mmCIF file of C-alpha atoms and ligand atoms in Angstrom:
data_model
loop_
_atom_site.group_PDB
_atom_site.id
_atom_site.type_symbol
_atom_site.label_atom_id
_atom_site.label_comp_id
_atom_site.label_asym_id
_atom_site.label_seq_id
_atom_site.Cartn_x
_atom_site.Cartn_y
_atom_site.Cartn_z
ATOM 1 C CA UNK Q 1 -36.573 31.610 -146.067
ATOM 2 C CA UNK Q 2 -36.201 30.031 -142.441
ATOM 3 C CA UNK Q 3 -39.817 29.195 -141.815
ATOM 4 C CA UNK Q 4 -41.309 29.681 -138.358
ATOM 5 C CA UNK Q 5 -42.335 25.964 -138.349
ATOM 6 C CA UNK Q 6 -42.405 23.630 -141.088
ATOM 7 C CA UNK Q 7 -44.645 20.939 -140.116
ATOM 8 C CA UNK Q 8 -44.067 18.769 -143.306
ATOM 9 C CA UNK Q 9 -40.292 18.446 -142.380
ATOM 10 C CA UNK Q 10 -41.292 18.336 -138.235
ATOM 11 C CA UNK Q 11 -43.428 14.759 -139.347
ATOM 12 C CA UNK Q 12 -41.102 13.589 -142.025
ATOM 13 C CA UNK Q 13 -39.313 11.343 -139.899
ATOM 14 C CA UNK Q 14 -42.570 9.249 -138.815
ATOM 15 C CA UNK Q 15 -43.402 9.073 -142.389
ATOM 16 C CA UNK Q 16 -43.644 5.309 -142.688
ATOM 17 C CA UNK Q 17 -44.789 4.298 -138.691
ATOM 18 C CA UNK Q 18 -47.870 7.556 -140.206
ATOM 19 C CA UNK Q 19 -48.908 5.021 -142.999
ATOM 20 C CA UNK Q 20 -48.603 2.268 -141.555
ATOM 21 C CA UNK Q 21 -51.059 3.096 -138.620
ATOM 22 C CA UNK Q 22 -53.038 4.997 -140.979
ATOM 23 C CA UNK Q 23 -53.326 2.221 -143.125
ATOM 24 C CA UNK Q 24 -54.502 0.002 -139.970
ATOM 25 C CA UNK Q 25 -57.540 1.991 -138.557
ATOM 26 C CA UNK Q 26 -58.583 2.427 -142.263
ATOM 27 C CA UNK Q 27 -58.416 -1.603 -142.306
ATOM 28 C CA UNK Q 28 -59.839 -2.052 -138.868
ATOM 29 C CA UNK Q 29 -63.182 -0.511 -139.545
ATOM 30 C CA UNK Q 30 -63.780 1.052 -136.628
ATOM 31 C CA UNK Q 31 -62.875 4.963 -136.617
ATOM 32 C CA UNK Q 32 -64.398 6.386 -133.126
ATOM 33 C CA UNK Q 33 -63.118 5.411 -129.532
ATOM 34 C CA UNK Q 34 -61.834 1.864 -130.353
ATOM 35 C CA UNK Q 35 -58.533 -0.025 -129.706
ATOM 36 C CA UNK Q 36 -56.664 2.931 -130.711
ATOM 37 C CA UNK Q 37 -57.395 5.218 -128.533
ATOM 38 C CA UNK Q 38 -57.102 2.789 -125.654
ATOM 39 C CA UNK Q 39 -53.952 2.269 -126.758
ATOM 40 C CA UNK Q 40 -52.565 6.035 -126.889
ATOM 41 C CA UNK Q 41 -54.451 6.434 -123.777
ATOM 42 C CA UNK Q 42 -52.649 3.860 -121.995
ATOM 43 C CA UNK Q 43 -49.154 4.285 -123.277
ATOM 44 C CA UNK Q 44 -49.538 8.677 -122.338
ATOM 45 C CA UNK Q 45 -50.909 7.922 -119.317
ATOM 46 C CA UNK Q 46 -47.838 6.221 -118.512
ATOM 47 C CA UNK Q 47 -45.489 8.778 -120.420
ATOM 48 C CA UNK Q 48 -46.939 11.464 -117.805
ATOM 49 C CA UNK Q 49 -46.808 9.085 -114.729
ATOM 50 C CA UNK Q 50 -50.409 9.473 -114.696
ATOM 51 C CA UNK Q 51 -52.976 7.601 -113.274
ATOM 52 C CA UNK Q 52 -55.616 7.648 -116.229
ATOM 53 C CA UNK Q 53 -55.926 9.383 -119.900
ATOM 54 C CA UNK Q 54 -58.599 10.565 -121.950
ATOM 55 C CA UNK Q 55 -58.644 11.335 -124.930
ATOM 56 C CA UNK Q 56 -60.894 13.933 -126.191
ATOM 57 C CA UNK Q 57 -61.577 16.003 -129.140
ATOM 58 C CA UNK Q 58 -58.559 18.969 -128.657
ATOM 59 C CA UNK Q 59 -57.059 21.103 -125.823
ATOM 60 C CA UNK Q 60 -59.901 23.300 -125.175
ATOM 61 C CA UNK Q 61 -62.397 20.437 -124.856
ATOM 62 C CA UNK Q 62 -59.747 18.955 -122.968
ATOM 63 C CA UNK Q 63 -59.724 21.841 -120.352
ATOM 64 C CA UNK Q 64 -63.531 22.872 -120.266
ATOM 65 C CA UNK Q 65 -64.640 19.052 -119.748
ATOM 66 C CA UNK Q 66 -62.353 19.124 -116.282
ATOM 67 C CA UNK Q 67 -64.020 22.294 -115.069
ATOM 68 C CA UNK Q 68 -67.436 20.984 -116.188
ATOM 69 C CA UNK Q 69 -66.553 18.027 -113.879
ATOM 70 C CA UNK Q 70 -65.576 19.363 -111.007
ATOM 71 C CA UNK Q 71 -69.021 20.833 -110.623
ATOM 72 C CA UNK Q 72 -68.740 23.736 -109.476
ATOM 73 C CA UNK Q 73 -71.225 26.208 -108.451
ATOM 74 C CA UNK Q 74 -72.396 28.582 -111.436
ATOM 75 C CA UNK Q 75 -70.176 31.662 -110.837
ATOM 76 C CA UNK Q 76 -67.252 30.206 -108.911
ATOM 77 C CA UNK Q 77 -64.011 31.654 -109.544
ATOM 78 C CA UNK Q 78 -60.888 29.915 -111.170
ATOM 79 C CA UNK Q 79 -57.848 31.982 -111.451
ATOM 80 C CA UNK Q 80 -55.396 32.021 -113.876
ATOM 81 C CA UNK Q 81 -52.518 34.054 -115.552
ATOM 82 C CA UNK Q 82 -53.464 37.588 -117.402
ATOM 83 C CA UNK Q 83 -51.070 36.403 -120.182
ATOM 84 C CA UNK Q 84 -52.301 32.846 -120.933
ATOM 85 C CA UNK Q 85 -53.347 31.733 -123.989
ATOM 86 C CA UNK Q 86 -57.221 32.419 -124.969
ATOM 87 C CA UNK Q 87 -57.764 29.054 -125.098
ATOM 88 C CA UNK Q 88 -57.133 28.890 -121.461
ATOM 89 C CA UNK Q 89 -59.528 31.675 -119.951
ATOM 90 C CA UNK Q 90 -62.231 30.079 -122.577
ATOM 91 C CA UNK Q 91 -62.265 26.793 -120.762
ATOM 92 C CA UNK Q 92 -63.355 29.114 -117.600
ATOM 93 C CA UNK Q 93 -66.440 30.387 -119.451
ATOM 94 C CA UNK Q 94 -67.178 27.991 -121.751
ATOM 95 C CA UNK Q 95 -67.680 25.952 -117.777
ATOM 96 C CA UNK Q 96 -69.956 28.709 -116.976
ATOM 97 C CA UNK Q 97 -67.451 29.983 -114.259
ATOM 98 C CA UNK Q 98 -65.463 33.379 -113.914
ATOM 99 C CA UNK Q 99 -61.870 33.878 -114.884
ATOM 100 C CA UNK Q 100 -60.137 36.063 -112.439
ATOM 101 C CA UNK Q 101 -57.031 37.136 -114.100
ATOM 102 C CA UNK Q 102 -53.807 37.095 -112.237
ATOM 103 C CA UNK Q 103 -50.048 38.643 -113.830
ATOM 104 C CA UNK Q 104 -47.345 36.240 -114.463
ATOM 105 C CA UNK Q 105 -43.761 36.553 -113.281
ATOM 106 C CA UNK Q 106 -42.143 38.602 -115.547
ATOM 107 C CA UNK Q 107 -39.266 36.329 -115.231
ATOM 108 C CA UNK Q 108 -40.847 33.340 -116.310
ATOM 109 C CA UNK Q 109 -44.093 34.824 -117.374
ATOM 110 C CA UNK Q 110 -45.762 32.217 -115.647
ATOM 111 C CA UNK Q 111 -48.336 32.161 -112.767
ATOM 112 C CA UNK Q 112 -46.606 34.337 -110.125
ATOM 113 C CA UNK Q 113 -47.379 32.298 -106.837
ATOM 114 C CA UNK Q 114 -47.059 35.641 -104.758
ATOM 115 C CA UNK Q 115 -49.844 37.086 -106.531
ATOM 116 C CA UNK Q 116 -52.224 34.644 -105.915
ATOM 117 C CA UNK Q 117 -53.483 34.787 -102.669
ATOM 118 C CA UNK Q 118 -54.694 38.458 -103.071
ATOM 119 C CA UNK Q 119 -57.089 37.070 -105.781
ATOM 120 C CA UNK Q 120 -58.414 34.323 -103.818
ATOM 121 C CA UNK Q 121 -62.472 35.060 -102.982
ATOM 122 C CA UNK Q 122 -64.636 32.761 -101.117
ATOM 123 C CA UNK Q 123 -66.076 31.765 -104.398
ATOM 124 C CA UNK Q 124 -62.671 30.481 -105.650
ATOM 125 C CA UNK Q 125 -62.355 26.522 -106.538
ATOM 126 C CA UNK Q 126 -59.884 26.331 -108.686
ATOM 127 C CA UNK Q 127 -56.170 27.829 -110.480
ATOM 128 C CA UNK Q 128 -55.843 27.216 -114.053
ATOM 129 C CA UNK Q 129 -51.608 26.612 -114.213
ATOM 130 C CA UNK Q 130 -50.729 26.790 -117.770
ATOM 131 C CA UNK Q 131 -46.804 25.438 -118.567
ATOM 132 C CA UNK Q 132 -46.568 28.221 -120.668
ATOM 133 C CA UNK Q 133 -43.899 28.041 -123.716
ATOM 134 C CA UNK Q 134 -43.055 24.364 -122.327
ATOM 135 C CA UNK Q 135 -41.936 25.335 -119.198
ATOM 136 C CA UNK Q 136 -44.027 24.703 -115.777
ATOM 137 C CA UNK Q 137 -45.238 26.830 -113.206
ATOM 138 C CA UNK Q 138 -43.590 27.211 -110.023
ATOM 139 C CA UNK Q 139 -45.781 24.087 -108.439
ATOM 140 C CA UNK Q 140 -44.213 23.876 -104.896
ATOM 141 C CA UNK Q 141 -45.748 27.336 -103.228
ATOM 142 C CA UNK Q 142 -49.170 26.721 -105.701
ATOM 143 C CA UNK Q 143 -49.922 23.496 -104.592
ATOM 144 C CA UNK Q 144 -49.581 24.870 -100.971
ATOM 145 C CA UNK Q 145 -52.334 27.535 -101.638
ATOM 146 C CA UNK Q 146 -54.549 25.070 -103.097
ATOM 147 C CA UNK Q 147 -54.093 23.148 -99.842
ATOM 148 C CA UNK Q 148 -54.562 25.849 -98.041
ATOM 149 C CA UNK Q 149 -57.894 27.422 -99.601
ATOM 150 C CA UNK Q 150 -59.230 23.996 -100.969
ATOM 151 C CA UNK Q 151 -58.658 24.724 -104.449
ATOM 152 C CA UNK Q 152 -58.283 22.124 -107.471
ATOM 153 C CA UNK Q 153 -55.437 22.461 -109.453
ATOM 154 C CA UNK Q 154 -55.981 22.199 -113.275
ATOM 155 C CA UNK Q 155 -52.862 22.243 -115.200
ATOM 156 C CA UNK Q 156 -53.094 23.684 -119.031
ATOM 157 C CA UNK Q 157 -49.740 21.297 -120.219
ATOM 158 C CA UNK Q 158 -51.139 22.187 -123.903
ATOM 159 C CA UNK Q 159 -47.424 23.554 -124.108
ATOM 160 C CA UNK Q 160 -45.703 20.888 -122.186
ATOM 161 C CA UNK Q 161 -45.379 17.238 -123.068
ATOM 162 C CA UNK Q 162 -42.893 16.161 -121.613
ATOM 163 C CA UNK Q 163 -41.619 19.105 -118.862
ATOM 164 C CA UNK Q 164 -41.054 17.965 -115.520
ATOM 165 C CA UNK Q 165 -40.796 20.298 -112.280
ATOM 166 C CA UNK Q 166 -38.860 18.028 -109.504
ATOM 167 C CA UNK Q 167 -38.548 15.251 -111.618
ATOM 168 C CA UNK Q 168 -42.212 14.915 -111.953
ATOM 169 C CA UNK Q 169 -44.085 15.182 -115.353
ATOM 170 C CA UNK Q 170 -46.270 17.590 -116.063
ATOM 171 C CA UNK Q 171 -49.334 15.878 -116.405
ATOM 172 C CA UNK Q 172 -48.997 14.601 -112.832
ATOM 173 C CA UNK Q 173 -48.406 18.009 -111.121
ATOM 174 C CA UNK Q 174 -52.007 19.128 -110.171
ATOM 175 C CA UNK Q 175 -55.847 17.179 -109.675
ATOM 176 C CA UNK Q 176 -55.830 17.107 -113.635
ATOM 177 C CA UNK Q 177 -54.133 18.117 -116.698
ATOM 178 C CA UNK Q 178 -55.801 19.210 -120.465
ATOM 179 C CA UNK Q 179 -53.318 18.582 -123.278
ATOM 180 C CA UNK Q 180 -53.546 19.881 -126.817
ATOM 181 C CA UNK Q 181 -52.094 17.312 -129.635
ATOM 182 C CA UNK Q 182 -52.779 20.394 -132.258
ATOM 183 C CA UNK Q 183 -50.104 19.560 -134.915
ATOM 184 C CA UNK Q 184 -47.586 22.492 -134.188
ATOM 185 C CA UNK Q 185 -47.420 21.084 -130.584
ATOM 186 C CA UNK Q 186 -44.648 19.121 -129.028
ATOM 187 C CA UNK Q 187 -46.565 16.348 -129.522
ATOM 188 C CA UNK Q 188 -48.925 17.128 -132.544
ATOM 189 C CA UNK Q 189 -51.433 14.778 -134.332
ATOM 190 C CA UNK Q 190 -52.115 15.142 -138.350
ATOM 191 C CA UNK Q 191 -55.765 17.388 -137.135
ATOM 192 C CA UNK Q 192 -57.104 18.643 -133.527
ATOM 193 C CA UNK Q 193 -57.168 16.139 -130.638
ATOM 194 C CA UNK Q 194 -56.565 16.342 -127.061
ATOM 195 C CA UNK Q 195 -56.634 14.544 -123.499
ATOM 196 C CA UNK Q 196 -56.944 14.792 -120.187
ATOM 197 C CA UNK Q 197 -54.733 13.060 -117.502
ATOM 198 C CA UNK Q 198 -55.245 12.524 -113.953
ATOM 199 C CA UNK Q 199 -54.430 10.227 -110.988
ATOM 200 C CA UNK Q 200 -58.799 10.895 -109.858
ATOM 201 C CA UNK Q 201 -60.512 7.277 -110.796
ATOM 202 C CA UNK Q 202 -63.869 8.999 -110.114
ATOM 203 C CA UNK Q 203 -62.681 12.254 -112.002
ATOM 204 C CA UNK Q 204 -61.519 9.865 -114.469
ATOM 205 C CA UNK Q 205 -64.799 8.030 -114.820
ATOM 206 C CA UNK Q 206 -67.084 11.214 -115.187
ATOM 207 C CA UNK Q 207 -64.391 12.356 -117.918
ATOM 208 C CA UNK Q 208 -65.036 9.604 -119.779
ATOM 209 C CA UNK Q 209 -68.411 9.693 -119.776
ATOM 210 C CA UNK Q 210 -69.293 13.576 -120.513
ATOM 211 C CA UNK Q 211 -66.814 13.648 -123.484
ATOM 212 C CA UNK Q 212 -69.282 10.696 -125.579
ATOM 213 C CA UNK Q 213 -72.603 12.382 -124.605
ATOM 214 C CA UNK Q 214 -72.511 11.921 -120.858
ATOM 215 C CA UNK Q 215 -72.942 7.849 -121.328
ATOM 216 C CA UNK Q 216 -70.782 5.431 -120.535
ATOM 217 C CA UNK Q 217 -73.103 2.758 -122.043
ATOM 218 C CA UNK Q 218 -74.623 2.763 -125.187
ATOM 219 C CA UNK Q 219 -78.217 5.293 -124.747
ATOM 220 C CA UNK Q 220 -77.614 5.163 -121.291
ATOM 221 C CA UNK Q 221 -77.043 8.814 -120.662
ATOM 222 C CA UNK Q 222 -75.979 9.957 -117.415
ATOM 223 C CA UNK Q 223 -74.561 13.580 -117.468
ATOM 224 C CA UNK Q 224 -75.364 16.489 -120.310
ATOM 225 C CA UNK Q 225 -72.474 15.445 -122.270
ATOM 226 C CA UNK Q 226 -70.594 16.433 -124.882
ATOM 227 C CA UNK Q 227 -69.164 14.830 -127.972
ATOM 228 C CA UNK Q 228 -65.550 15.368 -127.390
ATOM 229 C CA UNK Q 229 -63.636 12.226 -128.775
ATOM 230 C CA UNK Q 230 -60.273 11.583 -129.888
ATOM 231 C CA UNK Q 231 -60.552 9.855 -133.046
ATOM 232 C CA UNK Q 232 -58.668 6.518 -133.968
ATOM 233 C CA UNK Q 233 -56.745 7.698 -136.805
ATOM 234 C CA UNK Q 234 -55.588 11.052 -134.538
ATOM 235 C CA UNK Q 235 -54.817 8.179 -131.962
ATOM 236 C CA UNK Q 236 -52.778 6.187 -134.016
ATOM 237 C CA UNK Q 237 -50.597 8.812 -135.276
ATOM 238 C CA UNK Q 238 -49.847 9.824 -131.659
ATOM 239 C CA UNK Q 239 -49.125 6.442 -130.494
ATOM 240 C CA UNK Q 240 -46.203 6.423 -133.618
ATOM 241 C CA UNK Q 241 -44.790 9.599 -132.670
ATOM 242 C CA UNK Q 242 -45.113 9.516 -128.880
ATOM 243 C CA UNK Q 243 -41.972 7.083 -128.693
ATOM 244 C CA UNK Q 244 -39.769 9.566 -130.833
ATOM 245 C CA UNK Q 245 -41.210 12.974 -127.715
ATOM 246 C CA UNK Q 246 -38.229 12.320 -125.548
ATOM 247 C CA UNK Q 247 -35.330 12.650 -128.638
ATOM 248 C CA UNK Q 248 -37.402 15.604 -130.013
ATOM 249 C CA UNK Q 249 -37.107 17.456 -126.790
ATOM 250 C CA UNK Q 250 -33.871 16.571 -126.287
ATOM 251 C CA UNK Q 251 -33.268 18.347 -129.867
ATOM 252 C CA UNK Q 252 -34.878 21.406 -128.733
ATOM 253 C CA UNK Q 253 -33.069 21.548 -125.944
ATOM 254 C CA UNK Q 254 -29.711 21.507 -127.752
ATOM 255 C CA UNK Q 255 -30.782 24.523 -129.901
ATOM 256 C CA UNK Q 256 -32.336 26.310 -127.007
ATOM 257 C CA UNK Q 257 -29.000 26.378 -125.296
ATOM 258 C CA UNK Q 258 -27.456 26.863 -129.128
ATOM 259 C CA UNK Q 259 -29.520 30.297 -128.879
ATOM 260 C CA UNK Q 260 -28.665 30.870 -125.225
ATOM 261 C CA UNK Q 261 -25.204 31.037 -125.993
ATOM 262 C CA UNK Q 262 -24.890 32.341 -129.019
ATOM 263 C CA UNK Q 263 -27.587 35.149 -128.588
ATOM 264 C CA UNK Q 264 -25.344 38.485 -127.251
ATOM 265 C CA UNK Q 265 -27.611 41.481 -128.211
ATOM 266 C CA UNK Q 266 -27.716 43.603 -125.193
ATOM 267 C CA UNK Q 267 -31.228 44.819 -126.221
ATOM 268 C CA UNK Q 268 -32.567 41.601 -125.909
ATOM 269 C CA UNK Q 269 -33.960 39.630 -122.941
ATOM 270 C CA UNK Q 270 -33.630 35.971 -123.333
ATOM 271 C CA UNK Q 271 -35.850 33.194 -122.076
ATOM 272 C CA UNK Q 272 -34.950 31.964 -118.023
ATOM 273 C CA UNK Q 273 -32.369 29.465 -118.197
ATOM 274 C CA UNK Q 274 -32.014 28.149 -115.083
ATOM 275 C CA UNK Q 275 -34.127 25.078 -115.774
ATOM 276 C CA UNK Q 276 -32.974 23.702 -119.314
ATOM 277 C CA UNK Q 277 -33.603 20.506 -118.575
ATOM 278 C CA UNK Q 278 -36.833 20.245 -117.566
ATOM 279 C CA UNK Q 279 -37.985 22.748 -120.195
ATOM 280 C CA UNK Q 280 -39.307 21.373 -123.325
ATOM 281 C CA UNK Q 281 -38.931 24.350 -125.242
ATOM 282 C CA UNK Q 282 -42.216 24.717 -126.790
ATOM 283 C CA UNK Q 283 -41.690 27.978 -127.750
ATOM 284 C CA UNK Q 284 -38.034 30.193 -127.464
ATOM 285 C CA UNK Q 285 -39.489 33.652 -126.796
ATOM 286 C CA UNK Q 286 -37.285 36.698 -126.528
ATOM 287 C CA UNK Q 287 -37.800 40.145 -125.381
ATOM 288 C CA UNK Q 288 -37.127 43.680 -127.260
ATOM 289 C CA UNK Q 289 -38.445 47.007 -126.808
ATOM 290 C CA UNK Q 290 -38.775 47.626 -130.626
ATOM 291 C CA UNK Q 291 -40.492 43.847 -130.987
ATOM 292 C CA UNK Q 292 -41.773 44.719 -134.428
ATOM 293 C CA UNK Q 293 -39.398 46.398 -135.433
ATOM 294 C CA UNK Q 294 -36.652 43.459 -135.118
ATOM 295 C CA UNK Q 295 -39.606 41.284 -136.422
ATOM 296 C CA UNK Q 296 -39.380 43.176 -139.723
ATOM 297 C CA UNK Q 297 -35.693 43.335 -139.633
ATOM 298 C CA UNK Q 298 -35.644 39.113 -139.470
ATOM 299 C CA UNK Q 299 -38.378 39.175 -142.524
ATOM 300 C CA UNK Q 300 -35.929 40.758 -144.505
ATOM 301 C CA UNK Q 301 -33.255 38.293 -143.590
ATOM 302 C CA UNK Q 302 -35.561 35.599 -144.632
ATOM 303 C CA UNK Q 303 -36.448 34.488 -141.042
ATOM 304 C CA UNK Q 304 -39.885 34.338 -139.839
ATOM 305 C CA UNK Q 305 -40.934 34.458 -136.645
ATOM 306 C CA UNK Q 306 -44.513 34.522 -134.183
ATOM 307 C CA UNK Q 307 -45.546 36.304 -131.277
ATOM 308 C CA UNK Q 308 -47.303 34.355 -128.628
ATOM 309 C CA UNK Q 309 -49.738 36.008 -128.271
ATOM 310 C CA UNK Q 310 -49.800 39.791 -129.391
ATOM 311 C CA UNK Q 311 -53.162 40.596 -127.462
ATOM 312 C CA UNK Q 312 -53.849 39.797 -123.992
ATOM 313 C CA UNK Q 313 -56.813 38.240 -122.951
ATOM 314 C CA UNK Q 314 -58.728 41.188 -121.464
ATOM 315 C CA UNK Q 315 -57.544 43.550 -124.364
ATOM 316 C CA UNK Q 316 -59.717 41.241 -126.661
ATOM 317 C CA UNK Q 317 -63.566 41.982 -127.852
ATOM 318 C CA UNK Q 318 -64.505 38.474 -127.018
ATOM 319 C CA UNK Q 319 -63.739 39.851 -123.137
ATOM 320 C CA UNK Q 320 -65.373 43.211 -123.532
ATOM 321 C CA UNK Q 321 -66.353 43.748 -120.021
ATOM 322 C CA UNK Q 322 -62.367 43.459 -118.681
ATOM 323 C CA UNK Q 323 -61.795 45.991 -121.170
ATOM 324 C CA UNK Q 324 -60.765 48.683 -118.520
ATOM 325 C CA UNK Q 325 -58.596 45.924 -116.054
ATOM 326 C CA UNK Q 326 -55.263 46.593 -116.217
ATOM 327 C CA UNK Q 327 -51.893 44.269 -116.065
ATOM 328 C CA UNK Q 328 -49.286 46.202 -117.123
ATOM 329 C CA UNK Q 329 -46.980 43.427 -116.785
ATOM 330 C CA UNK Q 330 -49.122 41.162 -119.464
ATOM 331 C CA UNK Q 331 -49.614 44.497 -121.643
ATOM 332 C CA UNK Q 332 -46.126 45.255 -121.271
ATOM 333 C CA UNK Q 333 -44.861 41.173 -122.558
ATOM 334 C CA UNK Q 334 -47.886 41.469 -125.235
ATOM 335 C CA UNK Q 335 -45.924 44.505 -127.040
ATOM 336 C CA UNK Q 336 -42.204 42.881 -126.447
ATOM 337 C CA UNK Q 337 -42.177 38.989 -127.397
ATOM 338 C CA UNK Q 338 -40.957 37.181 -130.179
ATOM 339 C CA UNK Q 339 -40.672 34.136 -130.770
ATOM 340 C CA UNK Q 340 -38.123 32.796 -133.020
ATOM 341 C CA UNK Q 341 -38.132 29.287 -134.433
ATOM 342 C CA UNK Q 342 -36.879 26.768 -132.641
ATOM 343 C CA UNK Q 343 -38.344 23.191 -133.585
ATOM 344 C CA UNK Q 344 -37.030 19.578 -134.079
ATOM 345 C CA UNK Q 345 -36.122 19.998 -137.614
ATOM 346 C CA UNK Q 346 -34.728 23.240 -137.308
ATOM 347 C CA UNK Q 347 -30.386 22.468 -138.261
ATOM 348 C CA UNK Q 348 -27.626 24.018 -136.067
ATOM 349 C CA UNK Q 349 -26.856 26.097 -139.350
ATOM 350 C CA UNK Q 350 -30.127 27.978 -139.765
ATOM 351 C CA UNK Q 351 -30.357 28.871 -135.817
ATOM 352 C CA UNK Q 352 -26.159 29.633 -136.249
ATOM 353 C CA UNK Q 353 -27.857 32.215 -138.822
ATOM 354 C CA UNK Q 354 -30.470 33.649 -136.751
ATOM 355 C CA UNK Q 355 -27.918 34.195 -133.953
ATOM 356 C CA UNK Q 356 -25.573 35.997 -136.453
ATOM 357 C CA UNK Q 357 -28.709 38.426 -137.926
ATOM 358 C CA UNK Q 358 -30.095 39.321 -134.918
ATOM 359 C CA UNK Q 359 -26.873 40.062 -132.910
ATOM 360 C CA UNK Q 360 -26.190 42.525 -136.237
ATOM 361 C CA UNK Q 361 -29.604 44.251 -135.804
ATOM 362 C CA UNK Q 362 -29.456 47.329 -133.639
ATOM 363 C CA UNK Q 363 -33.116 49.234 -133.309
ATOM 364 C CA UNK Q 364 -34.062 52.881 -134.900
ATOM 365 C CA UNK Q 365 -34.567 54.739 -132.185
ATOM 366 C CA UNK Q 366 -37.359 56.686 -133.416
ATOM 367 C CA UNK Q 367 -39.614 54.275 -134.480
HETATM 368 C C1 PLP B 401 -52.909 25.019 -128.047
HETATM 369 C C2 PLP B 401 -53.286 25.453 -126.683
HETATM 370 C C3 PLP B 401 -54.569 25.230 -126.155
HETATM 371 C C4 PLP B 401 -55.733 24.746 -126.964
HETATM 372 O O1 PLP B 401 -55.563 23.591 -127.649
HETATM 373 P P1 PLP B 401 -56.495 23.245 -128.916
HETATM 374 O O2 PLP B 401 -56.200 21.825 -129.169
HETATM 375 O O3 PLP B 401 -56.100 24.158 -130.018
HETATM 376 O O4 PLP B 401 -57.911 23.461 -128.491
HETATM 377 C C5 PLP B 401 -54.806 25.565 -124.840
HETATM 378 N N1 PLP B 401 -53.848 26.119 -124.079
HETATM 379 C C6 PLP B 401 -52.616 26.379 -124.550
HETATM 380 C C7 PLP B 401 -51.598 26.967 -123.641
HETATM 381 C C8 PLP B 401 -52.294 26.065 -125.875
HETATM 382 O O5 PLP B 401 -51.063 26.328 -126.329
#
């Protein structure tokens, strides 16, 4: 069995550097927001060009803390993409603020920058971009609107460590950025963690704050805070594998363009292409008609794959009351995307296999 993602093999290689900075928070006797995380927040914030990093408790944290920030009015709007990932339209709420969904490019399913200014209110402050499947949104005609209409710009890079749009990391692309370490993540700690990155000192300073119970010093409690921090032994484990990001990407590159070329079923809709390079594969999504039914068809080829994500946002019971919205693009890439594994550890022989079974499978019609 090819399995979707095998994170045992995926942190194999960092075995030792694991242990040994394992072995020196355990030794150091301090566990919450010490040396460690300064560290890891220091050496991302550079990996990202970024101004400042903090590191906080997981993505969503990550994402809700900015919006809690910025604050907004109760009620303002924040837009972002019908098909993003739950996690994303949760920040929105969880912030006390109101997700106004927009459809992606079916291209790219990303953000579609021409669809955006129809959604724009006078309550609007903000657009939620999230680098979906490691790729980034089309910045350039964005960050123009959010001129335009005063809006922040709050990338979701959850997907993304590492991508770059015009030579800029993501990270570094908007007013601030909420990253996910989750372990199946480009970049994934051993448990949940998170950060946020920005180039905002003031932003920066609040962050750091409301994510340790709105103090920043001991009692002294300035904002309703949270407790949102990114531990030292999640902190240490990034800061080994965050040197070994770049050749890992590079890796998924190679088998990216491995499936690119090899992949010649006419019923299938690959992933864009025309940005390989700044692309950090996160996720290698195709398209088919009969999804399920080629999912079913790899199963019994011993290959298992995902779907990211199989249920819109507003099709969900946790969003009830967009039950009867409609985005037939979103509905339509809901029912059609696969994705198929494509990770660091993954060899050129087991993706040379996948190639072979899926250019073999031809769909039942009828089904
Ligand atoms: C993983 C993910 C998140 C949430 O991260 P957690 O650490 O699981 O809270 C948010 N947005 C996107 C796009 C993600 O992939």
């Amino acid at each position: 069995m090819i399995p979707f993602l095998d994170l045992k093999r995926v942190n194999e290689p960092y075995e030792s550097a694991i242990l040994a900075a394992t072995d020196r928070v355990l030794k150091s006797g301090w566990y919450v927001l010490g040396r460690e995380v300064e560290t890891f927040e220091t050496a991302f914030a550079a990996y990202c060009q970024a101004k400042h990093c903090i590191g906080v408790a997981n993505g969503l944290d990550a994402l809700t803390l900015v919006l809690k920030a910025w604050e907004f009015p109760a009620g303002s709007e924040v837009i972002v993409a019908s098909n993003a990932y739950i996690a994303s339209v949760l920040s929105v709420t969880l912030a006390g603020l109101t997700p106004v969904l927009v459809e992606p490019d079916p291209q790219t399913y990303l953000l579609d920058p021409t669809r955006i200014e129809a959604a724009i209110t006078t309550q609007t402050r903000a657009i939620i971009v999230v680098h979906l499947y490691g790729r980034c949104c089309d910045m350039h005609p964005i960050r123009k609107l959010a001129e335009q209409y005063g809006l922040k710009i709050l990338e979701d890079a959850a997907q993304a460590h590492g991508a770059s749009y015009n030579l800029k990391r993501a990270g570094n692309l908007g007013d601030a950025a909420g990253w996910s370490f989750y372990p199946s993540k480009n970049l994934g700690a051993l448990g949940d963690a998170g950060a946020i990155t920005t180039n905002d000192d003031a932003l920066a300073q609040r962050l750091r704050a409301l994510r340790n119970y709105g103090s920043s010093k001991k009692y002294i409690n300035d904002f309703q805070g949270h407790n949102s921090r990114l531990d030292e032994f999640q902190a240490a484990i990034l800061s080994a594998k965050l040197p070994g990001l770049d050749a890992e990407n590079k890796r998924r590159r190679a088998l990216a363009t491995q499936y690119l070329n090899g992949l010649r079923n006419p019923e299938i809709l690959l992933p864009p292409a025309d940005q390989i390079e700044q692309d950090v594969w996160h996720l290698f999504v195709i398209r088919h008609p009969r999804r399920d039914q080629l999912q079913t068809y790899l199963r019994e080829r011993g290959i298992s794959t995902d779907v990211h994500y199989p249920i819109p946002p507003h099709k969900q019971r946790a969003y009830e009351s967009y039950e009867n919205l409609s985005f037939p693009i979103s509905e339509q890439l809901h029912r059609e995307v696969l994705s198929l594994p494509l990770n660091p550890s993954l060899t050129d022989a087991e993706v040379a296999y996948i190639i072979e079974s899926i250019n073999e499978f031809s769909a039942r019609v009828n089904d």
